[in-house]
């Protein structure tokens, strides 16, 4: 009886922190959306893109923040992890603001809706299915390198149907990563659930991973479905 009660308490605690990870992911998406809106509404987007080097600097900063958070998550303070995540979300909002000028706004919102539906479905599968998805994760990580290679080729060669090809492949890769990351999150919380401070930081870490999965699904859907202005 005591073991069952203890197991129930542990499971409840784990679910609470999983909910926090999704909550922080939502906060990150909200920060990104609000930042993009402010950039467009105030014409700050033209200030940023008037400096040709600034967008590249922000991309480098985003990569640095992801590496910093991923490598230091167990050593940094929880408040620091949150600030890094929010900072990354804001930078993404700045770089994303150009999407609303490049593509028809209706097609962007349709892509966002599809991304939300696909992400939710695959995340539920990753959370509820007992099957080990480690092999899918490995395949998707290989897929990331293939995406990079396709991107480099497409930069130099104008390929027919390039956006559709890379968009479809990118969506498949990040849908797979959504399943993998969701299951990894569930398993990880089971290993550290007796350490509340650690779980708070792990929630931020997985919020970033899930945020990246969703954002990339959205980006590749825009490439497939978006109507250019």
mmCIF file with all atom_site columns, C-alpha atoms in Angstrom:
data_model
loop_
_atom_site.group_PDB
_atom_site.id
_atom_site.type_symbol
_atom_site.label_atom_id
_atom_site.label_alt_id
_atom_site.label_comp_id
_atom_site.label_asym_id
_atom_site.label_entity_id
_atom_site.label_seq_id
_atom_site.pdbx_PDB_ins_code
_atom_site.Cartn_x
_atom_site.Cartn_y
_atom_site.Cartn_z
_atom_site.occupancy
_atom_site.B_iso_or_equiv
_atom_site.pdbx_formal_charge
_atom_site.auth_seq_id
_atom_site.auth_comp_id
_atom_site.auth_asym_id
_atom_site.auth_atom_id
_atom_site.pdbx_PDB_model_num
ATOM 1   C CA . UNK A 1 1   ? 0.000  0.000  0.000   1.00 0.00 ? 1   UNK A CA 1
ATOM 2   C CA . UNK A 1 2   ? 2.767  2.450  0.980   1.00 0.00 ? 2   UNK A CA 1
ATOM 3   C CA . UNK A 1 3   ? 4.746  1.605  -2.154  1.00 0.00 ? 3   UNK A CA 1
ATOM 4   C CA . UNK A 1 4   ? 1.705  2.252  -4.345  1.00 0.00 ? 4   UNK A CA 1
ATOM 5   C CA . UNK A 1 5   ? 1.046  5.558  -2.595  1.00 0.00 ? 5   UNK A CA 1
ATOM 6   C CA . UNK A 1 6   ? 4.701  6.587  -2.939  1.00 0.00 ? 6   UNK A CA 1
ATOM 7   C CA . UNK A 1 7   ? 4.677  5.651  -6.629  1.00 0.00 ? 7   UNK A CA 1
ATOM 8   C CA . UNK A 1 8   ? 1.503  7.681  -7.147  1.00 0.00 ? 8   UNK A CA 1
ATOM 9   C CA . UNK A 1 9   ? 3.076  10.733 -5.479  1.00 0.00 ? 9   UNK A CA 1
ATOM 10  C CA . UNK A 1 10  ? 6.223  10.415 -7.612  1.00 0.00 ? 10  UNK A CA 1
ATOM 11  C CA . UNK A 1 11  ? 4.178  10.110 -10.796 1.00 0.00 ? 11  UNK A CA 1
ATOM 12  C CA . UNK A 1 12  ? 2.088  13.147 -9.849  1.00 0.00 ? 12  UNK A CA 1
ATOM 13  C CA . UNK A 1 13  ? 5.243  15.175 -9.180  1.00 0.00 ? 13  UNK A CA 1
ATOM 14  C CA . UNK A 1 14  ? 6.714  14.114 -12.517 1.00 0.00 ? 14  UNK A CA 1
ATOM 15  C CA . UNK A 1 15  ? 3.549  15.139 -14.382 1.00 0.00 ? 15  UNK A CA 1
ATOM 16  C CA . UNK A 1 16  ? 3.570  18.532 -12.657 1.00 0.00 ? 16  UNK A CA 1
ATOM 17  C CA . UNK A 1 17  ? 7.041  19.284 -14.009 1.00 0.00 ? 17  UNK A CA 1
ATOM 18  C CA . UNK A 1 18  ? 6.144  17.972 -17.459 1.00 0.00 ? 18  UNK A CA 1
ATOM 19  C CA . UNK A 1 19  ? 3.257  20.442 -17.424 1.00 0.00 ? 19  UNK A CA 1
ATOM 20  C CA . UNK A 1 20  ? 5.749  23.157 -16.463 1.00 0.00 ? 20  UNK A CA 1
ATOM 21  C CA . UNK A 1 21  ? 7.901  22.268 -19.468 1.00 0.00 ? 21  UNK A CA 1
ATOM 22  C CA . UNK A 1 22  ? 4.922  22.714 -21.792 1.00 0.00 ? 22  UNK A CA 1
ATOM 23  C CA . UNK A 1 23  ? 3.948  25.914 -19.981 1.00 0.00 ? 23  UNK A CA 1
ATOM 24  C CA . UNK A 1 24  ? 7.415  27.391 -20.477 1.00 0.00 ? 24  UNK A CA 1
ATOM 25  C CA . UNK A 1 25  ? 7.345  26.304 -24.100 1.00 0.00 ? 25  UNK A CA 1
ATOM 26  C CA . UNK A 1 26  ? 4.085  28.232 -24.498 1.00 0.00 ? 26  UNK A CA 1
ATOM 27  C CA . UNK A 1 27  ? 5.625  31.262 -22.756 1.00 0.00 ? 27  UNK A CA 1
ATOM 28  C CA . UNK A 1 28  ? 8.532  31.096 -25.204 1.00 0.00 ? 28  UNK A CA 1
ATOM 29  C CA . UNK A 1 29  ? 6.195  30.957 -28.199 1.00 0.00 ? 29  UNK A CA 1
ATOM 30  C CA . UNK A 1 30  ? 4.214  33.886 -26.793 1.00 0.00 ? 30  UNK A CA 1
ATOM 31  C CA . UNK A 1 31  ? 7.412  35.932 -26.364 1.00 0.00 ? 31  UNK A CA 1
ATOM 32  C CA . UNK A 1 32  ? 8.385  35.113 -29.950 1.00 0.00 ? 32  UNK A CA 1
ATOM 33  C CA . UNK A 1 33  ? 4.977  36.125 -31.316 1.00 0.00 ? 33  UNK A CA 1
ATOM 34  C CA . UNK A 1 34  ? 4.830  39.368 -29.303 1.00 0.00 ? 34  UNK A CA 1
ATOM 35  C CA . UNK A 1 35  ? 8.376  40.302 -30.301 1.00 0.00 ? 35  UNK A CA 1
ATOM 36  C CA . UNK A 1 36  ? 7.576  39.765 -33.985 1.00 0.00 ? 36  UNK A CA 1
ATOM 37  C CA . UNK A 1 37  ? 4.432  41.878 -33.628 1.00 0.00 ? 37  UNK A CA 1
ATOM 38  C CA . UNK A 1 38  ? 6.319  44.733 -31.941 1.00 0.00 ? 38  UNK A CA 1
ATOM 39  C CA . UNK A 1 39  ? 9.047  44.589 -34.591 1.00 0.00 ? 39  UNK A CA 1
ATOM 40  C CA . UNK A 1 40  ? 6.470  44.990 -37.357 1.00 0.00 ? 40  UNK A CA 1
ATOM 41  C CA . UNK A 1 41  ? 4.112  47.430 -35.616 1.00 0.00 ? 41  UNK A CA 1
ATOM 42  C CA . UNK A 1 42  ? 6.924  49.839 -34.708 1.00 0.00 ? 42  UNK A CA 1
ATOM 43  C CA . UNK A 1 43  ? 8.937  49.374 -37.934 1.00 0.00 ? 43  UNK A CA 1
ATOM 44  C CA . UNK A 1 44  ? 11.919 48.236 -35.858 1.00 0.00 ? 44  UNK A CA 1
ATOM 45  C CA . UNK A 1 45  ? 12.336 45.438 -38.365 1.00 0.00 ? 45  UNK A CA 1
ATOM 46  C CA . UNK A 1 46  ? 13.727 47.951 -40.861 1.00 0.00 ? 46  UNK A CA 1
ATOM 47  C CA . UNK A 1 47  ? 16.250 49.157 -38.295 1.00 0.00 ? 47  UNK A CA 1
ATOM 48  C CA . UNK A 1 48  ? 17.492 45.624 -37.658 1.00 0.00 ? 48  UNK A CA 1
ATOM 49  C CA . UNK A 1 49  ? 17.717 44.627 -41.309 1.00 0.00 ? 49  UNK A CA 1
ATOM 50  C CA . UNK A 1 50  ? 19.331 47.906 -42.331 1.00 0.00 ? 50  UNK A CA 1
ATOM 51  C CA . UNK A 1 51  ? 22.528 46.473 -40.840 1.00 0.00 ? 51  UNK A CA 1
ATOM 52  C CA . UNK A 1 52  ? 23.436 43.520 -43.041 1.00 0.00 ? 52  UNK A CA 1
ATOM 53  C CA . UNK A 1 53  ? 25.581 41.938 -40.333 1.00 0.00 ? 53  UNK A CA 1
ATOM 54  C CA . UNK A 1 54  ? 22.989 42.121 -37.533 1.00 0.00 ? 54  UNK A CA 1
ATOM 55  C CA . UNK A 1 55  ? 20.725 39.205 -38.600 1.00 0.00 ? 55  UNK A CA 1
ATOM 56  C CA . UNK A 1 56  ? 23.775 36.944 -38.858 1.00 0.00 ? 56  UNK A CA 1
ATOM 57  C CA . UNK A 1 57  ? 24.969 38.131 -35.451 1.00 0.00 ? 57  UNK A CA 1
ATOM 58  C CA . UNK A 1 58  ? 21.582 37.248 -33.959 1.00 0.00 ? 58  UNK A CA 1
ATOM 59  C CA . UNK A 1 59  ? 21.675 33.781 -35.519 1.00 0.00 ? 59  UNK A CA 1
ATOM 60  C CA . UNK A 1 60  ? 25.113 33.195 -33.997 1.00 0.00 ? 60  UNK A CA 1
ATOM 61  C CA . UNK A 1 61  ? 23.821 34.496 -30.651 1.00 0.00 ? 61  UNK A CA 1
ATOM 62  C CA . UNK A 1 62  ? 20.883 32.060 -30.821 1.00 0.00 ? 62  UNK A CA 1
ATOM 63  C CA . UNK A 1 63  ? 23.200 29.121 -31.474 1.00 0.00 ? 63  UNK A CA 1
ATOM 64  C CA . UNK A 1 64  ? 25.428 30.241 -28.595 1.00 0.00 ? 64  UNK A CA 1
ATOM 65  C CA . UNK A 1 65  ? 22.454 30.453 -26.216 1.00 0.00 ? 65  UNK A CA 1
ATOM 66  C CA . UNK A 1 66  ? 21.284 26.936 -27.117 1.00 0.00 ? 66  UNK A CA 1
ATOM 67  C CA . UNK A 1 67  ? 24.779 25.522 -26.585 1.00 0.00 ? 67  UNK A CA 1
ATOM 68  C CA . UNK A 1 68  ? 25.165 27.447 -23.319 1.00 0.00 ? 68  UNK A CA 1
ATOM 69  C CA . UNK A 1 69  ? 21.832 26.289 -21.904 1.00 0.00 ? 69  UNK A CA 1
ATOM 70  C CA . UNK A 1 70  ? 22.287 22.678 -23.028 1.00 0.00 ? 70  UNK A CA 1
ATOM 71  C CA . UNK A 1 71  ? 25.821 22.338 -21.671 1.00 0.00 ? 71  UNK A CA 1
ATOM 72  C CA . UNK A 1 72  ? 25.361 24.287 -18.410 1.00 0.00 ? 72  UNK A CA 1
ATOM 73  C CA . UNK A 1 73  ? 21.778 23.431 -17.452 1.00 0.00 ? 73  UNK A CA 1
ATOM 74  C CA . UNK A 1 74  ? 22.786 21.312 -14.436 1.00 0.00 ? 74  UNK A CA 1
ATOM 75  C CA . UNK A 1 75  ? 25.213 23.936 -13.124 1.00 0.00 ? 75  UNK A CA 1
ATOM 76  C CA . UNK A 1 76  ? 23.377 27.227 -13.656 1.00 0.00 ? 76  UNK A CA 1
ATOM 77  C CA . UNK A 1 77  ? 20.705 28.755 -11.461 1.00 0.00 ? 77  UNK A CA 1
ATOM 78  C CA . UNK A 1 78  ? 17.080 28.141 -12.408 1.00 0.00 ? 78  UNK A CA 1
ATOM 79  C CA . UNK A 1 79  ? 16.554 31.888 -12.869 1.00 0.00 ? 79  UNK A CA 1
ATOM 80  C CA . UNK A 1 80  ? 19.509 32.004 -15.280 1.00 0.00 ? 80  UNK A CA 1
ATOM 81  C CA . UNK A 1 81  ? 18.084 29.123 -17.314 1.00 0.00 ? 81  UNK A CA 1
ATOM 82  C CA . UNK A 1 82  ? 14.764 30.940 -17.565 1.00 0.00 ? 82  UNK A CA 1
ATOM 83  C CA . UNK A 1 83  ? 16.411 34.186 -18.681 1.00 0.00 ? 83  UNK A CA 1
ATOM 84  C CA . UNK A 1 84  ? 18.452 32.374 -21.338 1.00 0.00 ? 84  UNK A CA 1
ATOM 85  C CA . UNK A 1 85  ? 15.313 30.668 -22.652 1.00 0.00 ? 85  UNK A CA 1
ATOM 86  C CA . UNK A 1 86  ? 13.327 33.910 -22.759 1.00 0.00 ? 86  UNK A CA 1
ATOM 87  C CA . UNK A 1 87  ? 16.269 35.680 -24.403 1.00 0.00 ? 87  UNK A CA 1
ATOM 88  C CA . UNK A 1 88  ? 16.396 32.991 -27.074 1.00 0.00 ? 88  UNK A CA 1
ATOM 89  C CA . UNK A 1 89  ? 12.638 33.313 -27.660 1.00 0.00 ? 89  UNK A CA 1
ATOM 90  C CA . UNK A 1 90  ? 12.933 37.081 -28.091 1.00 0.00 ? 90  UNK A CA 1
ATOM 91  C CA . UNK A 1 91  ? 15.825 36.749 -30.543 1.00 0.00 ? 91  UNK A CA 1
ATOM 92  C CA . UNK A 1 92  ? 13.773 34.235 -32.510 1.00 0.00 ? 92  UNK A CA 1
ATOM 93  C CA . UNK A 1 93  ? 10.900 36.718 -32.597 1.00 0.00 ? 93  UNK A CA 1
ATOM 94  C CA . UNK A 1 94  ? 13.203 39.374 -34.054 1.00 0.00 ? 94  UNK A CA 1
ATOM 95  C CA . UNK A 1 95  ? 14.502 37.072 -36.787 1.00 0.00 ? 95  UNK A CA 1
ATOM 96  C CA . UNK A 1 96  ? 11.009 35.685 -37.481 1.00 0.00 ? 96  UNK A CA 1
ATOM 97  C CA . UNK A 1 97  ? 9.447  39.083 -38.075 1.00 0.00 ? 97  UNK A CA 1
ATOM 98  C CA . UNK A 1 98  ? 10.686 39.033 -41.666 1.00 0.00 ? 98  UNK A CA 1
ATOM 99  C CA . UNK A 1 99  ? 8.447  36.008 -42.374 1.00 0.00 ? 99  UNK A CA 1
ATOM 100 C CA . UNK A 1 100 ? 5.356  38.222 -42.196 1.00 0.00 ? 100 UNK A CA 1
ATOM 101 C CA . UNK A 1 101 ? 6.757  40.356 -45.015 1.00 0.00 ? 101 UNK A CA 1
ATOM 102 C CA . UNK A 1 102 ? 7.964  37.492 -47.176 1.00 0.00 ? 102 UNK A CA 1
ATOM 103 C CA . UNK A 1 103 ? 4.773  35.419 -46.984 1.00 0.00 ? 103 UNK A CA 1
ATOM 104 C CA . UNK A 1 104 ? 1.042  36.050 -47.137 1.00 0.00 ? 104 UNK A CA 1
ATOM 105 C CA . UNK A 1 105 ? -0.210 36.397 -43.549 1.00 0.00 ? 105 UNK A CA 1
ATOM 106 C CA . UNK A 1 106 ? -3.120 33.982 -44.077 1.00 0.00 ? 106 UNK A CA 1
ATOM 107 C CA . UNK A 1 107 ? -0.829 31.209 -45.281 1.00 0.00 ? 107 UNK A CA 1
ATOM 108 C CA . UNK A 1 108 ? 1.464  31.832 -42.290 1.00 0.00 ? 108 UNK A CA 1
ATOM 109 C CA . UNK A 1 109 ? -1.422 31.401 -39.840 1.00 0.00 ? 109 UNK A CA 1
ATOM 110 C CA . UNK A 1 110 ? -2.568 28.246 -41.650 1.00 0.00 ? 110 UNK A CA 1
ATOM 111 C CA . UNK A 1 111 ? 0.960  26.835 -41.362 1.00 0.00 ? 111 UNK A CA 1
ATOM 112 C CA . UNK A 1 112 ? 0.982  27.719 -37.652 1.00 0.00 ? 112 UNK A CA 1
ATOM 113 C CA . UNK A 1 113 ? -2.342 25.929 -37.104 1.00 0.00 ? 113 UNK A CA 1
ATOM 114 C CA . UNK A 1 114 ? -1.085 22.819 -38.891 1.00 0.00 ? 114 UNK A CA 1
ATOM 115 C CA . UNK A 1 115 ? 2.150  22.946 -36.873 1.00 0.00 ? 115 UNK A CA 1
ATOM 116 C CA . UNK A 1 116 ? 0.186  23.125 -33.613 1.00 0.00 ? 116 UNK A CA 1
ATOM 117 C CA . UNK A 1 117 ? -2.015 20.156 -34.569 1.00 0.00 ? 117 UNK A CA 1
ATOM 118 C CA . UNK A 1 118 ? 0.893  18.007 -35.762 1.00 0.00 ? 118 UNK A CA 1
ATOM 119 C CA . UNK A 1 119 ? 3.036  18.866 -32.739 1.00 0.00 ? 119 UNK A CA 1
ATOM 120 C CA . UNK A 1 120 ? 0.214  18.061 -30.299 1.00 0.00 ? 120 UNK A CA 1
ATOM 121 C CA . UNK A 1 121 ? -0.542 14.718 -31.952 1.00 0.00 ? 121 UNK A CA 1
ATOM 122 C CA . UNK A 1 122 ? 3.080  13.582 -32.087 1.00 0.00 ? 122 UNK A CA 1
ATOM 123 C CA . UNK A 1 123 ? 3.794  14.774 -28.559 1.00 0.00 ? 123 UNK A CA 1
ATOM 124 C CA . UNK A 1 124 ? 0.820  12.764 -27.268 1.00 0.00 ? 124 UNK A CA 1
ATOM 125 C CA . UNK A 1 125 ? 2.145  9.695  -29.088 1.00 0.00 ? 125 UNK A CA 1
ATOM 126 C CA . UNK A 1 126 ? 5.589  10.186 -27.566 1.00 0.00 ? 126 UNK A CA 1
ATOM 127 C CA . UNK A 1 127 ? 4.117  10.580 -24.094 1.00 0.00 ? 127 UNK A CA 1
ATOM 128 C CA . UNK A 1 128 ? 1.603  7.737  -24.090 1.00 0.00 ? 128 UNK A CA 1
ATOM 129 C CA . UNK A 1 129 ? 3.341  5.033  -26.142 1.00 0.00 ? 129 UNK A CA 1
ATOM 130 C CA . UNK A 1 130 ? 5.582  2.552  -24.323 1.00 0.00 ? 130 UNK A CA 1
ATOM 131 C CA . UNK A 1 131 ? 7.617  1.762  -27.451 1.00 0.00 ? 131 UNK A CA 1
ATOM 132 C CA . UNK A 1 132 ? 11.221 2.957  -27.273 1.00 0.00 ? 132 UNK A CA 1
ATOM 133 C CA . UNK A 1 133 ? 11.709 5.775  -29.791 1.00 0.00 ? 133 UNK A CA 1
ATOM 134 C CA . UNK A 1 134 ? 15.503 6.027  -29.408 1.00 0.00 ? 134 UNK A CA 1
ATOM 135 C CA . UNK A 1 135 ? 16.036 4.642  -32.909 1.00 0.00 ? 135 UNK A CA 1
ATOM 136 C CA . UNK A 1 136 ? 13.734 7.326  -34.338 1.00 0.00 ? 136 UNK A CA 1
ATOM 137 C CA . UNK A 1 137 ? 15.761 9.953  -32.503 1.00 0.00 ? 137 UNK A CA 1
ATOM 138 C CA . UNK A 1 138 ? 18.995 8.637  -34.024 1.00 0.00 ? 138 UNK A CA 1
ATOM 139 C CA . UNK A 1 139 ? 17.496 8.650  -37.521 1.00 0.00 ? 139 UNK A CA 1
ATOM 140 C CA . UNK A 1 140 ? 16.219 12.196 -37.067 1.00 0.00 ? 140 UNK A CA 1
ATOM 141 C CA . UNK A 1 141 ? 19.617 13.427 -35.904 1.00 0.00 ? 141 UNK A CA 1
ATOM 142 C CA . UNK A 1 142 ? 21.055 11.970 -39.107 1.00 0.00 ? 142 UNK A CA 1
ATOM 143 C CA . UNK A 1 143 ? 18.242 13.736 -40.931 1.00 0.00 ? 143 UNK A CA 1
ATOM 144 C CA . UNK A 1 144 ? 19.412 17.061 -39.504 1.00 0.00 ? 144 UNK A CA 1
ATOM 145 C CA . UNK A 1 145 ? 22.754 16.648 -41.276 1.00 0.00 ? 145 UNK A CA 1
ATOM 146 C CA . UNK A 1 146 ? 20.958 15.724 -44.501 1.00 0.00 ? 146 UNK A CA 1
ATOM 147 C CA . UNK A 1 147 ? 18.838 18.874 -44.131 1.00 0.00 ? 147 UNK A CA 1
ATOM 148 C CA . UNK A 1 148 ? 22.013 20.893 -43.721 1.00 0.00 ? 148 UNK A CA 1
ATOM 149 C CA . UNK A 1 149 ? 23.474 19.321 -46.852 1.00 0.00 ? 149 UNK A CA 1
ATOM 150 C CA . UNK A 1 150 ? 20.315 19.979 -48.871 1.00 0.00 ? 150 UNK A CA 1
ATOM 151 C CA . UNK A 1 151 ? 20.357 23.562 -47.621 1.00 0.00 ? 151 UNK A CA 1
ATOM 152 C CA . UNK A 1 152 ? 23.941 24.086 -48.778 1.00 0.00 ? 152 UNK A CA 1
ATOM 153 C CA . UNK A 1 153 ? 23.206 22.590 -52.218 1.00 0.00 ? 153 UNK A CA 1
ATOM 154 C CA . UNK A 1 154 ? 20.070 24.700 -52.581 1.00 0.00 ? 154 UNK A CA 1
ATOM 155 C CA . UNK A 1 155 ? 22.043 27.829 -51.741 1.00 0.00 ? 155 UNK A CA 1
ATOM 156 C CA . UNK A 1 156 ? 24.268 27.357 -54.787 1.00 0.00 ? 156 UNK A CA 1
ATOM 157 C CA . UNK A 1 157 ? 21.923 25.560 -57.182 1.00 0.00 ? 157 UNK A CA 1
ATOM 158 C CA . UNK A 1 158 ? 18.386 26.606 -58.072 1.00 0.00 ? 158 UNK A CA 1
ATOM 159 C CA . UNK A 1 159 ? 16.483 23.332 -57.804 1.00 0.00 ? 159 UNK A CA 1
ATOM 160 C CA . UNK A 1 160 ? 12.940 22.839 -59.078 1.00 0.00 ? 160 UNK A CA 1
ATOM 161 C CA . UNK A 1 161 ? 10.577 22.093 -56.187 1.00 0.00 ? 161 UNK A CA 1
ATOM 162 C CA . UNK A 1 162 ? 13.344 22.821 -53.677 1.00 0.00 ? 162 UNK A CA 1
ATOM 163 C CA . UNK A 1 163 ? 11.101 24.456 -51.061 1.00 0.00 ? 163 UNK A CA 1
ATOM 164 C CA . UNK A 1 164 ? 8.598  21.598 -51.211 1.00 0.00 ? 164 UNK A CA 1
ATOM 165 C CA . UNK A 1 165 ? 11.352 18.975 -50.933 1.00 0.00 ? 165 UNK A CA 1
ATOM 166 C CA . UNK A 1 166 ? 13.214 20.512 -48.027 1.00 0.00 ? 166 UNK A CA 1
ATOM 167 C CA . UNK A 1 167 ? 9.962  21.544 -46.361 1.00 0.00 ? 167 UNK A CA 1
ATOM 168 C CA . UNK A 1 168 ? 8.526  18.028 -46.437 1.00 0.00 ? 168 UNK A CA 1
ATOM 169 C CA . UNK A 1 169 ? 11.754 16.435 -45.268 1.00 0.00 ? 169 UNK A CA 1
ATOM 170 C CA . UNK A 1 170 ? 12.189 19.026 -42.514 1.00 0.00 ? 170 UNK A CA 1
ATOM 171 C CA . UNK A 1 171 ? 8.663  18.470 -41.205 1.00 0.00 ? 171 UNK A CA 1
ATOM 172 C CA . UNK A 1 172 ? 9.236  14.697 -41.072 1.00 0.00 ? 172 UNK A CA 1
ATOM 173 C CA . UNK A 1 173 ? 12.534 15.120 -39.208 1.00 0.00 ? 173 UNK A CA 1
ATOM 174 C CA . UNK A 1 174 ? 11.151 17.446 -36.556 1.00 0.00 ? 174 UNK A CA 1
ATOM 175 C CA . UNK A 1 175 ? 7.950  15.462 -36.100 1.00 0.00 ? 175 UNK A CA 1
ATOM 176 C CA . UNK A 1 176 ? 10.191 12.499 -35.325 1.00 0.00 ? 176 UNK A CA 1
ATOM 177 C CA . UNK A 1 177 ? 12.216 14.619 -32.911 1.00 0.00 ? 177 UNK A CA 1
ATOM 178 C CA . UNK A 1 178 ? 8.989  15.717 -31.224 1.00 0.00 ? 178 UNK A CA 1
ATOM 179 C CA . UNK A 1 179 ? 8.131  12.086 -30.427 1.00 0.00 ? 179 UNK A CA 1
ATOM 180 C CA . UNK A 1 180 ? 11.693 11.394 -29.296 1.00 0.00 ? 180 UNK A CA 1
ATOM 181 C CA . UNK A 1 181 ? 12.062 14.515 -27.142 1.00 0.00 ? 181 UNK A CA 1
ATOM 182 C CA . UNK A 1 182 ? 8.671  14.005 -25.494 1.00 0.00 ? 182 UNK A CA 1
ATOM 183 C CA . UNK A 1 183 ? 9.530  10.449 -24.499 1.00 0.00 ? 183 UNK A CA 1
ATOM 184 C CA . UNK A 1 184 ? 12.995 11.516 -23.371 1.00 0.00 ? 184 UNK A CA 1
ATOM 185 C CA . UNK A 1 185 ? 11.420 14.215 -21.198 1.00 0.00 ? 185 UNK A CA 1
ATOM 186 C CA . UNK A 1 186 ? 9.073  11.709 -19.558 1.00 0.00 ? 186 UNK A CA 1
ATOM 187 C CA . UNK A 1 187 ? 11.934 9.290  -18.856 1.00 0.00 ? 187 UNK A CA 1
ATOM 188 C CA . UNK A 1 188 ? 14.292 12.006 -17.606 1.00 0.00 ? 188 UNK A CA 1
ATOM 189 C CA . UNK A 1 189 ? 11.812 13.353 -15.088 1.00 0.00 ? 189 UNK A CA 1
ATOM 190 C CA . UNK A 1 190 ? 11.445 9.827  -13.739 1.00 0.00 ? 190 UNK A CA 1
ATOM 191 C CA . UNK A 1 191 ? 15.184 9.788  -12.986 1.00 0.00 ? 191 UNK A CA 1
ATOM 192 C CA . UNK A 1 192 ? 15.460 13.162 -11.199 1.00 0.00 ? 192 UNK A CA 1
ATOM 193 C CA . UNK A 1 193 ? 12.027 13.553 -9.662  1.00 0.00 ? 193 UNK A CA 1
ATOM 194 C CA . UNK A 1 194 ? 13.319 13.597 -6.082  1.00 0.00 ? 194 UNK A CA 1
ATOM 195 C CA . UNK A 1 195 ? 15.322 16.785 -6.729  1.00 0.00 ? 195 UNK A CA 1
ATOM 196 C CA . UNK A 1 196 ? 12.914 19.703 -7.102  1.00 0.00 ? 196 UNK A CA 1
ATOM 197 C CA . UNK A 1 197 ? 15.581 22.289 -8.020  1.00 0.00 ? 197 UNK A CA 1
ATOM 198 C CA . UNK A 1 198 ? 16.979 19.985 -10.676 1.00 0.00 ? 198 UNK A CA 1
ATOM 199 C CA . UNK A 1 199 ? 13.517 19.280 -12.064 1.00 0.00 ? 199 UNK A CA 1
ATOM 200 C CA . UNK A 1 200 ? 12.827 23.010 -12.421 1.00 0.00 ? 200 UNK A CA 1
ATOM 201 C CA . UNK A 1 201 ? 15.928 23.351 -14.595 1.00 0.00 ? 201 UNK A CA 1
ATOM 202 C CA . UNK A 1 202 ? 15.174 20.200 -16.566 1.00 0.00 ? 202 UNK A CA 1
ATOM 203 C CA . UNK A 1 203 ? 11.706 21.635 -17.281 1.00 0.00 ? 203 UNK A CA 1
ATOM 204 C CA . UNK A 1 204 ? 13.346 24.695 -18.868 1.00 0.00 ? 204 UNK A CA 1
ATOM 205 C CA . UNK A 1 205 ? 15.725 22.505 -20.865 1.00 0.00 ? 205 UNK A CA 1
ATOM 206 C CA . UNK A 1 206 ? 12.908 20.432 -22.322 1.00 0.00 ? 206 UNK A CA 1
ATOM 207 C CA . UNK A 1 207 ? 10.807 23.543 -22.881 1.00 0.00 ? 207 UNK A CA 1
ATOM 208 C CA . UNK A 1 208 ? 13.621 24.706 -25.176 1.00 0.00 ? 208 UNK A CA 1
ATOM 209 C CA . UNK A 1 209 ? 13.819 21.356 -26.976 1.00 0.00 ? 209 UNK A CA 1
ATOM 210 C CA . UNK A 1 210 ? 10.064 21.212 -27.554 1.00 0.00 ? 210 UNK A CA 1
ATOM 211 C CA . UNK A 1 211 ? 10.050 24.888 -28.539 1.00 0.00 ? 211 UNK A CA 1
ATOM 212 C CA . UNK A 1 212 ? 12.724 24.195 -31.157 1.00 0.00 ? 212 UNK A CA 1
ATOM 213 C CA . UNK A 1 213 ? 10.784 21.195 -32.470 1.00 0.00 ? 213 UNK A CA 1
ATOM 214 C CA . UNK A 1 214 ? 7.608  23.251 -32.842 1.00 0.00 ? 214 UNK A CA 1
ATOM 215 C CA . UNK A 1 215 ? 9.343  26.279 -34.361 1.00 0.00 ? 215 UNK A CA 1
ATOM 216 C CA . UNK A 1 216 ? 11.104 24.156 -36.958 1.00 0.00 ? 216 UNK A CA 1
ATOM 217 C CA . UNK A 1 217 ? 7.917  22.289 -37.881 1.00 0.00 ? 217 UNK A CA 1
ATOM 218 C CA . UNK A 1 218 ? 6.329  25.698 -38.386 1.00 0.00 ? 218 UNK A CA 1
ATOM 219 C CA . UNK A 1 219 ? 9.235  27.022 -40.474 1.00 0.00 ? 219 UNK A CA 1
ATOM 220 C CA . UNK A 1 220 ? 9.239  24.040 -42.819 1.00 0.00 ? 220 UNK A CA 1
ATOM 221 C CA . UNK A 1 221 ? 5.458  24.129 -43.183 1.00 0.00 ? 221 UNK A CA 1
ATOM 222 C CA . UNK A 1 222 ? 5.724  27.794 -44.163 1.00 0.00 ? 222 UNK A CA 1
ATOM 223 C CA . UNK A 1 223 ? 8.274  26.818 -46.807 1.00 0.00 ? 223 UNK A CA 1
ATOM 224 C CA . UNK A 1 224 ? 5.848  24.202 -48.138 1.00 0.00 ? 224 UNK A CA 1
ATOM 225 C CA . UNK A 1 225 ? 2.548  26.070 -47.820 1.00 0.00 ? 225 UNK A CA 1
ATOM 226 C CA . UNK A 1 226 ? 3.421  29.750 -47.596 1.00 0.00 ? 226 UNK A CA 1
ATOM 227 C CA . UNK A 1 227 ? 2.445  32.066 -50.440 1.00 0.00 ? 227 UNK A CA 1
ATOM 228 C CA . UNK A 1 228 ? 5.189  34.583 -51.075 1.00 0.00 ? 228 UNK A CA 1
ATOM 229 C CA . UNK A 1 229 ? 4.225  38.250 -51.246 1.00 0.00 ? 229 UNK A CA 1
#
